[in-house]
Tab-separated table of N, CA and C in Angstrom:
chain	number	residue	atom	x	y	z
J	1	MET	N	111.174	117.795	94.024
J	1	MET	CA	110.902	116.565	93.316
J	1	MET	C	109.405	116.251	93.401
J	2	ALA	N	108.827	115.849	92.265
J	2	ALA	CA	107.409	115.512	92.222
J	2	ALA	C	107.150	114.206	92.959
J	3	LYS	N	105.995	114.123	93.578
J	3	LYS	CA	105.617	112.889	94.255
J	3	LYS	C	105.363	111.808	93.219
J	4	LYS	N	105.741	110.591	93.567
J	4	LYS	CA	105.513	109.456	92.695
J	4	LYS	C	104.570	108.485	93.392
J	5	PHE	N	103.643	107.933	92.634
J	5	PHE	CA	102.617	107.059	93.179
J	5	PHE	C	102.608	105.727	92.437
J	6	LEU	N	102.543	104.639	93.178
J	6	LEU	CA	102.320	103.322	92.602
J	6	LEU	C	100.878	102.945	92.913
J	7	ILE	N	100.126	102.586	91.890
J	7	ILE	CA	98.705	102.303	92.064
J	7	ILE	C	98.506	100.801	92.267
J	8	ASP	N	97.856	100.445	93.365
J	8	ASP	CA	97.584	99.044	93.678
J	8	ASP	C	96.403	98.549	92.838
J	9	THR	N	96.329	97.247	92.695
J	9	THR	CA	95.316	96.613	91.862
J	9	THR	C	93.897	96.982	92.296
J	10	ASN	N	93.628	96.951	93.603
J	10	ASN	CA	92.265	97.207	94.066
J	10	ASN	C	91.801	98.618	93.710
J	11	VAL	N	92.709	99.568	93.743
J	11	VAL	CA	92.377	100.947	93.378
J	11	VAL	C	92.145	101.038	91.870
J	12	LEU	N	92.992	100.402	91.108
J	12	LEU	CA	92.876	100.478	89.654
J	12	LEU	C	91.593	99.817	89.151
J	13	ILE	N	91.197	98.704	89.739
J	13	ILE	CA	89.934	98.059	89.340
J	13	ILE	C	88.762	98.996	89.607
J	14	LYS	N	88.721	99.585	90.777
J	14	LYS	CA	87.630	100.513	91.099
J	14	LYS	C	87.664	101.742	90.183
J	15	TYR	N	88.859	102.216	89.876
J	15	TYR	CA	89.003	103.352	88.967
J	15	TYR	C	88.449	102.994	87.585
J	16	LEU	N	88.838	101.840	87.076
J	16	LEU	CA	88.421	101.432	85.734
J	16	LEU	C	86.929	101.145	85.629
J	17	ASN	N	86.315	100.677	86.724
J	17	ASN	CA	84.871	100.415	86.640
J	17	ASN	C	84.035	101.576	87.188
J	18	GLY	N	84.691	102.693	87.511
J	18	GLY	CA	83.980	103.908	87.898
J	18	GLY	C	83.450	103.934	89.315
J	19	SER	N	83.948	103.051	90.182
J	19	SER	CA	83.423	103.009	91.549
J	19	SER	C	84.419	103.523	92.595
J	20	LEU	N	85.512	104.118	92.163
J	20	LEU	CA	86.510	104.637	93.099
J	20	LEU	C	86.056	105.969	93.669
J	21	ASP	N	86.336	106.175	94.946
J	21	ASP	CA	86.097	107.452	95.601
J	21	ASP	C	86.560	108.593	94.676
J	22	GLN	N	85.749	109.631	94.555
J	22	GLN	CA	86.014	110.723	93.610
J	22	GLN	C	87.357	111.409	93.865
J	23	ASN	N	87.738	111.549	95.117
J	23	ASN	CA	89.010	112.214	95.417
J	23	ASN	C	90.203	111.392	94.935
J	24	LEU	N	90.165	110.075	95.155
J	24	LEU	CA	91.246	109.224	94.654
J	24	LEU	C	91.214	109.159	93.128
J	25	ALA	N	90.022	109.111	92.548
J	25	ALA	CA	89.908	109.095	91.083
J	25	ALA	C	90.516	110.361	90.494
J	26	SER	N	90.289	111.489	91.134
J	26	SER	CA	90.861	112.750	90.676
J	26	SER	C	92.394	112.719	90.736
J	27	LEU	N	92.933	112.123	91.788
J	27	LEU	CA	94.388	111.976	91.885
J	27	LEU	C	94.905	111.179	90.689
J	28	ILE	N	94.276	110.049	90.409
J	28	ILE	CA	94.723	109.188	89.316
J	28	ILE	C	94.563	109.893	87.967
J	29	ASP	N	93.505	110.679	87.825
J	29	ASP	CA	93.295	111.435	86.584
J	29	ASP	C	94.440	112.400	86.311
J	30	ASN	N	95.133	112.811	87.351
J	30	ASN	CA	96.118	113.886	87.217
J	30	ASN	C	97.565	113.443	87.398
J	31	ILE	N	97.839	112.156	87.312
J	31	ILE	CA	99.209	111.673	87.446
J	31	ILE	C	99.538	110.731	86.292
J	32	ASN	N	100.827	110.503	86.093
J	32	ASN	CA	101.249	109.433	85.197
J	32	ASN	C	101.081	108.142	85.981
J	33	ILE	N	100.287	107.240	85.466
J	33	ILE	CA	99.959	106.029	86.213
J	33	ILE	C	101.123	105.049	86.148
J	34	GLU	N	101.548	104.612	87.322
J	34	GLU	CA	102.642	103.661	87.447
J	34	GLU	C	102.144	102.473	88.253
J	35	ILE	N	102.434	101.268	87.728
J	35	ILE	CA	101.946	100.052	88.356
J	35	ILE	C	103.044	98.992	88.380
J	36	SER	N	102.843	98.003	89.207
J	36	SER	CA	103.704	96.820	89.221
J	36	SER	C	103.221	95.849	88.141
J	37	ILE	N	104.113	95.038	87.642
J	37	ILE	CA	103.745	93.980	86.695
J	37	ILE	C	102.680	93.068	87.312
J	38	ILE	N	102.712	92.926	88.636
J	38	ILE	CA	101.705	92.115	89.338
J	38	ILE	C	100.310	92.700	89.145
J	39	THR	N	100.196	94.018	89.175
J	39	THR	CA	98.898	94.658	88.977
J	39	THR	C	98.364	94.347	87.586
J	40	LYS	N	99.228	94.376	86.581
J	40	LYS	CA	98.776	94.027	85.230
J	40	LYS	C	98.249	92.595	85.197
J	41	ILE	N	98.978	91.683	85.809
J	41	ILE	CA	98.550	90.282	85.848
J	41	ILE	C	97.218	90.143	86.578
J	42	GLU	N	97.101	90.786	87.729
J	42	GLU	CA	95.857	90.688	88.509
J	42	GLU	C	94.682	91.306	87.767
J	43	ILE	N	94.897	92.459	87.134
J	43	ILE	CA	93.814	93.125	86.391
J	43	ILE	C	93.327	92.233	85.253
J	44	LEU	N	94.272	91.701	84.476
J	44	LEU	CA	93.884	90.897	83.318
J	44	LEU	C	93.303	89.538	83.722
J	45	SER	N	93.558	89.106	84.949
J	45	SER	CA	93.012	87.842	85.451
J	45	SER	C	91.647	88.008	86.097
J	46	TRP	N	91.267	89.242	86.387
J	46	TRP	CA	90.015	89.495	87.093
J	46	TRP	C	88.842	89.178	86.170
J	47	SER	N	87.866	88.442	86.659
J	47	SER	CA	86.760	87.978	85.826
J	47	SER	C	85.599	88.967	85.744
J	48	GLY	N	85.689	90.089	86.400
J	48	GLY	CA	84.579	91.038	86.438
J	48	GLY	C	84.440	91.918	85.214
J	49	PHE	N	85.347	91.796	84.241
J	49	PHE	CA	85.287	92.634	83.057
J	49	PHE	C	84.833	91.827	81.843
J	50	SER	N	84.084	92.465	80.957
J	50	SER	CA	83.693	91.835	79.690
J	50	SER	C	84.904	91.826	78.751
J	51	GLU	N	84.789	91.119	77.622
J	51	GLU	CA	85.871	91.094	76.633
J	51	GLU	C	86.145	92.500	76.104
J	52	PHE	N	85.077	93.255	75.847
J	52	PHE	CA	85.253	94.632	75.380
J	52	PHE	C	86.030	95.447	76.411
J	53	GLN	N	85.629	95.321	77.676
J	53	GLN	CA	86.329	96.054	78.734
J	53	GLN	C	87.791	95.625	78.828
J	54	LYS	N	88.067	94.320	78.698
J	54	LYS	CA	89.454	93.849	78.742
J	54	LYS	C	90.280	94.468	77.620
J	55	ASN	N	89.695	94.601	76.432
J	55	ASN	CA	90.418	95.245	75.333
J	55	ASN	C	90.694	96.711	75.649
J	56	GLN	N	89.715	97.378	76.244
J	56	GLN	CA	89.917	98.778	76.641
J	56	GLN	C	90.986	98.873	77.730
J	57	ILE	N	90.992	97.904	78.624
J	57	ILE	CA	91.978	97.880	79.705
J	57	ILE	C	93.376	97.655	79.144
J	58	LEU	N	93.508	96.801	78.148
J	58	LEU	CA	94.816	96.598	77.513
J	58	LEU	C	95.345	97.895	76.920
J	59	ILE	N	94.467	98.654	76.305
J	59	ILE	CA	94.871	99.960	75.766
J	59	ILE	C	95.288	100.874	76.908
J	60	PHE	N	94.497	100.898	77.971
J	60	PHE	CA	94.812	101.718	79.142
J	60	PHE	C	96.165	101.318	79.737
J	61	LEU	N	96.371	100.012	79.926
J	61	LEU	CA	97.609	99.527	80.533
J	61	LEU	C	98.829	99.835	79.669
J	62	SER	N	98.645	99.881	78.366
J	62	SER	CA	99.775	100.191	77.487
J	62	SER	C	100.301	101.606	77.701
J	63	LYS	N	99.491	102.453	78.320
J	63	LYS	CA	99.886	103.838	78.588
J	63	LYS	C	100.484	104.013	79.983
J	64	CYS	N	100.436	102.957	80.792
J	64	CYS	CA	100.967	103.017	82.156
J	64	CYS	C	102.460	102.683	82.152
J	65	ARG	N	103.187	103.262	83.089
J	65	ARG	CA	104.559	102.834	83.312
J	65	ARG	C	104.492	101.605	84.204
J	66	MET	N	105.159	100.551	83.783
J	66	MET	CA	105.089	99.303	84.522
J	66	MET	C	106.462	98.931	85.065
J	67	PHE	N	106.501	98.566	86.344
J	67	PHE	CA	107.734	98.144	86.997
J	67	PHE	C	107.819	96.627	86.978
J	68	SER	N	108.932	96.117	86.499
J	68	SER	CA	109.165	94.678	86.564
J	68	SER	C	109.802	94.351	87.910
J	69	VAL	N	110.067	93.086	88.129
J	69	VAL	CA	110.622	92.650	89.408
J	69	VAL	C	112.129	92.438	89.234
J	70	GLU	N	112.891	93.392	89.697
J	70	GLU	CA	114.352	93.349	89.627
J	70	GLU	C	114.900	92.629	90.858
J	71	ASP	N	116.166	92.217	90.795
J	71	ASP	CA	116.790	91.508	91.917
J	71	ASP	C	116.709	92.290	93.229
J	72	GLU	N	116.900	93.607	93.158
J	72	GLU	CA	116.845	94.418	94.378
J	72	GLU	C	115.448	94.404	94.994
J	73	ILE	N	114.443	94.397	94.136
J	73	ILE	CA	113.066	94.338	94.631
J	73	ILE	C	112.790	92.961	95.222
J	74	ILE	N	113.316	91.917	94.601
J	74	ILE	CA	113.123	90.557	95.118
J	74	ILE	C	113.645	90.447	96.547
J	75	GLU	N	114.785	91.042	96.831
J	75	GLU	CA	115.329	91.019	98.200
J	75	GLU	C	114.354	91.669	99.175
J	76	THR	N	113.767	92.780	98.762
J	76	THR	CA	112.801	93.471	99.622
J	76	THR	C	111.537	92.638	99.775
J	77	VAL	N	111.097	91.975	98.698
J	77	VAL	CA	109.920	91.094	98.751
J	77	VAL	C	110.126	90.008	99.795
J	78	VAL	N	111.279	89.355	99.763
J	78	VAL	CA	111.569	88.278	100.719
J	78	VAL	C	111.524	88.814	102.147
J	79	GLY	N	112.115	89.979	102.354
J	79	GLY	CA	112.081	90.591	103.685
J	79	GLY	C	110.666	90.899	104.145
J	80	PHE	N	109.847	91.460	103.248
J	80	PHE	CA	108.462	91.782	103.595
J	80	PHE	C	107.655	90.516	103.866
J	81	ARG	N	107.875	89.464	103.069
J	81	ARG	CA	107.153	88.198	103.293
J	81	ARG	C	107.493	87.630	104.658
J	82	ASN	N	108.771	87.633	104.990
J	82	ASN	CA	109.198	87.062	106.264
J	82	ASN	C	108.734	87.894	107.448
J	83	LYS	N	108.842	89.193	107.346
J	83	LYS	CA	108.523	90.062	108.481
J	83	LYS	C	107.025	90.333	108.635
J	84	TYR	N	106.323	90.543	107.513
J	84	TYR	CA	104.930	90.981	107.584
J	84	TYR	C	103.926	89.923	107.118
J	85	LYS	N	104.417	88.758	106.682
J	85	LYS	CA	103.560	87.632	106.285
J	85	LYS	C	102.580	88.006	105.175
J	86	LEU	N	103.039	88.808	104.219
J	86	LEU	CA	102.208	89.199	103.082
J	86	LEU	C	102.148	88.084	102.047
J	87	LYS	N	101.070	88.060	101.274
J	87	LYS	CA	101.003	87.182	100.111
J	87	LYS	C	102.028	87.689	99.100
J	88	ILE	N	102.531	86.801	98.264
J	88	ILE	CA	103.592	87.178	97.322
J	88	ILE	C	103.187	88.372	96.437
J	89	PRO	N	101.995	88.385	95.829
J	89	PRO	CA	101.662	89.555	94.997
J	89	PRO	C	101.681	90.868	95.784
J	90	ASP	N	101.133	90.845	97.001
J	90	ASP	CA	101.138	92.055	97.829
J	90	ASP	C	102.562	92.452	98.218
J	91	ALA	N	103.390	91.479	98.529
J	91	ALA	CA	104.782	91.772	98.885
J	91	ALA	C	105.525	92.390	97.707
J	92	ILE	N	105.241	91.922	96.490
J	92	ILE	CA	105.892	92.487	95.307
J	92	ILE	C	105.444	93.929	95.088
J	93	ILE	N	104.158	94.186	95.211
J	93	ILE	CA	103.648	95.548	95.028
J	93	ILE	C	104.227	96.471	96.092
J	94	ALA	N	104.203	96.054	97.352
J	94	ALA	CA	104.755	96.876	98.435
J	94	ALA	C	106.245	97.120	98.241
J	95	ALA	N	106.980	96.085	97.883
J	95	ALA	CA	108.425	96.215	97.697
J	95	ALA	C	108.748	97.120	96.518
J	96	THR	N	107.946	97.060	95.476
J	96	THR	CA	108.161	97.943	94.316
J	96	THR	C	108.003	99.395	94.716
J	97	ALA	N	106.941	99.708	95.454
J	97	ALA	CA	106.729	101.084	95.917
J	97	ALA	C	107.848	101.507	96.860
J	98	PHE	N	108.186	100.647	97.799
J	98	PHE	CA	109.211	100.956	98.794
J	98	PHE	C	110.561	101.198	98.124
J	99	TYR	N	110.978	100.278	97.279
J	99	TYR	CA	112.295	100.355	96.638
J	99	TYR	C	112.415	101.586	95.745
J	100	ASN	N	111.321	101.961	95.083
J	100	ASN	CA	111.341	103.096	94.162
J	100	ASN	C	110.915	104.406	94.814
J	101	ASN	N	110.817	104.405	96.163
J	101	ASN	CA	110.488	105.601	96.932
J	101	ASN	C	109.188	106.248	96.450
J	102	MET	N	108.173	105.407	96.309
J	102	MET	CA	106.873	105.864	95.839
J	102	MET	C	105.833	105.718	96.939
J	103	GLN	N	104.782	106.507	96.846
J	103	GLN	CA	103.643	106.342	97.729
J	103	GLN	C	102.731	105.290	97.100
J	104	LEU	N	102.288	104.338	97.900
J	104	LEU	CA	101.399	103.286	97.413
J	104	LEU	C	99.953	103.721	97.611
J	105	VAL	N	99.221	103.799	96.506
J	105	VAL	CA	97.798	104.150	96.563
J	105	VAL	C	97.039	102.836	96.604
J	106	THR	N	96.449	102.536	97.764
J	106	THR	CA	95.808	101.246	97.981
J	106	THR	C	94.623	101.382	98.923
J	107	LEU	N	93.729	100.428	98.830
J	107	LEU	CA	92.616	100.320	99.776
J	107	LEU	C	92.828	99.137	100.717
J	108	ASP	N	93.936	98.442	100.549
J	108	ASP	CA	94.255	97.234	101.308
J	108	ASP	C	94.913	97.598	102.633
J	109	LYS	N	94.303	97.186	103.721
J	109	LYS	CA	94.812	97.507	105.060
J	109	LYS	C	96.047	96.680	105.437
J	110	ASP	N	96.331	95.601	104.698
J	110	ASP	CA	97.484	94.750	105.015
J	110	ASP	C	98.815	95.464	104.872
J	111	PHE	N	98.851	96.567	104.149
J	111	PHE	CA	100.095	97.300	103.944
J	111	PHE	C	100.412	98.269	105.088
J	112	ALA	N	99.442	98.530	105.944
J	112	ALA	CA	99.578	99.576	106.962
J	112	ALA	C	100.711	99.339	107.954
J	113	ASN	N	101.080	98.096	108.191
J	113	ASN	CA	102.109	97.805	109.196
J	113	ASN	C	103.536	97.860	108.663
J	114	ILE	N	103.709	98.051	107.377
J	114	ILE	CA	105.052	98.024	106.799
J	114	ILE	C	105.762	99.336	107.098
J	115	LYS	N	106.799	99.236	107.906
J	115	LYS	CA	107.554	100.429	108.296
J	115	LYS	C	108.268	101.015	107.088
J	116	GLY	N	108.107	102.312	106.917
J	116	GLY	CA	108.771	103.026	105.837
J	116	GLY	C	107.993	103.088	104.534
J	117	LEU	N	106.898	102.321	104.439
J	117	LEU	CA	106.079	102.357	103.242
J	117	LEU	C	105.044	103.463	103.399
J	118	ARG	N	105.039	104.382	102.462
J	118	ARG	CA	104.086	105.494	102.502
J	118	ARG	C	102.829	105.105	101.726
J	119	ILE	N	101.691	105.215	102.411
J	119	ILE	CA	100.422	104.755	101.854
J	119	ILE	C	99.429	105.900	101.738
J	120	ILE	N	98.693	105.885	100.627
J	120	ILE	CA	97.556	106.785	100.452
J	120	ILE	C	96.344	105.894	100.247
J	121	SER	N	95.339	106.052	101.111
J	121	SER	CA	94.119	105.267	100.951
J	121	SER	C	92.900	106.149	100.784
J	122	SER	N	93.077	107.438	101.019
J	122	SER	CA	92.001	108.404	100.777
J	122	SER	C	92.636	109.780	100.655
J	123	ILE	N	91.925	110.665	100.048
J	123	ILE	CA	92.390	112.041	99.869
J	123	ILE	C	91.356	112.943	100.514
J	124	GLU	N	91.816	113.759	101.414
J	124	GLU	CA	90.921	114.733	102.041
J	124	GLU	C	90.959	116.034	101.245
J	125	ILE	N	89.790	116.628	101.055
J	125	ILE	CA	89.722	117.912	100.332
J	125	ILE	C	89.908	119.043	101.313
């Protein structure tokens, strides 16, 4: 079975503005990009992009597979919030990756304590 990756917002912003570590950028270049609906909301809410860039991002996001928040994921979100004290958006992203048996590609250290969540924060050559 092929590895599946959920891309966190912080990684996607750096990827889109060209400042992501080359090894992680190469990973993203070579996979079908999958994100949480929260990542779409966070990306489109970020003020660091021009209107032109936002239009390009909308085109980019239309090509991504996006996970919505299903009841099963909500149960996991509540558990993660209670146990790990995550912010709701982070809990949704973590729960989406966890529930769908995906590796979470993130630069956020807050996810490191979640038992059973597989994280990629750098790629060694």
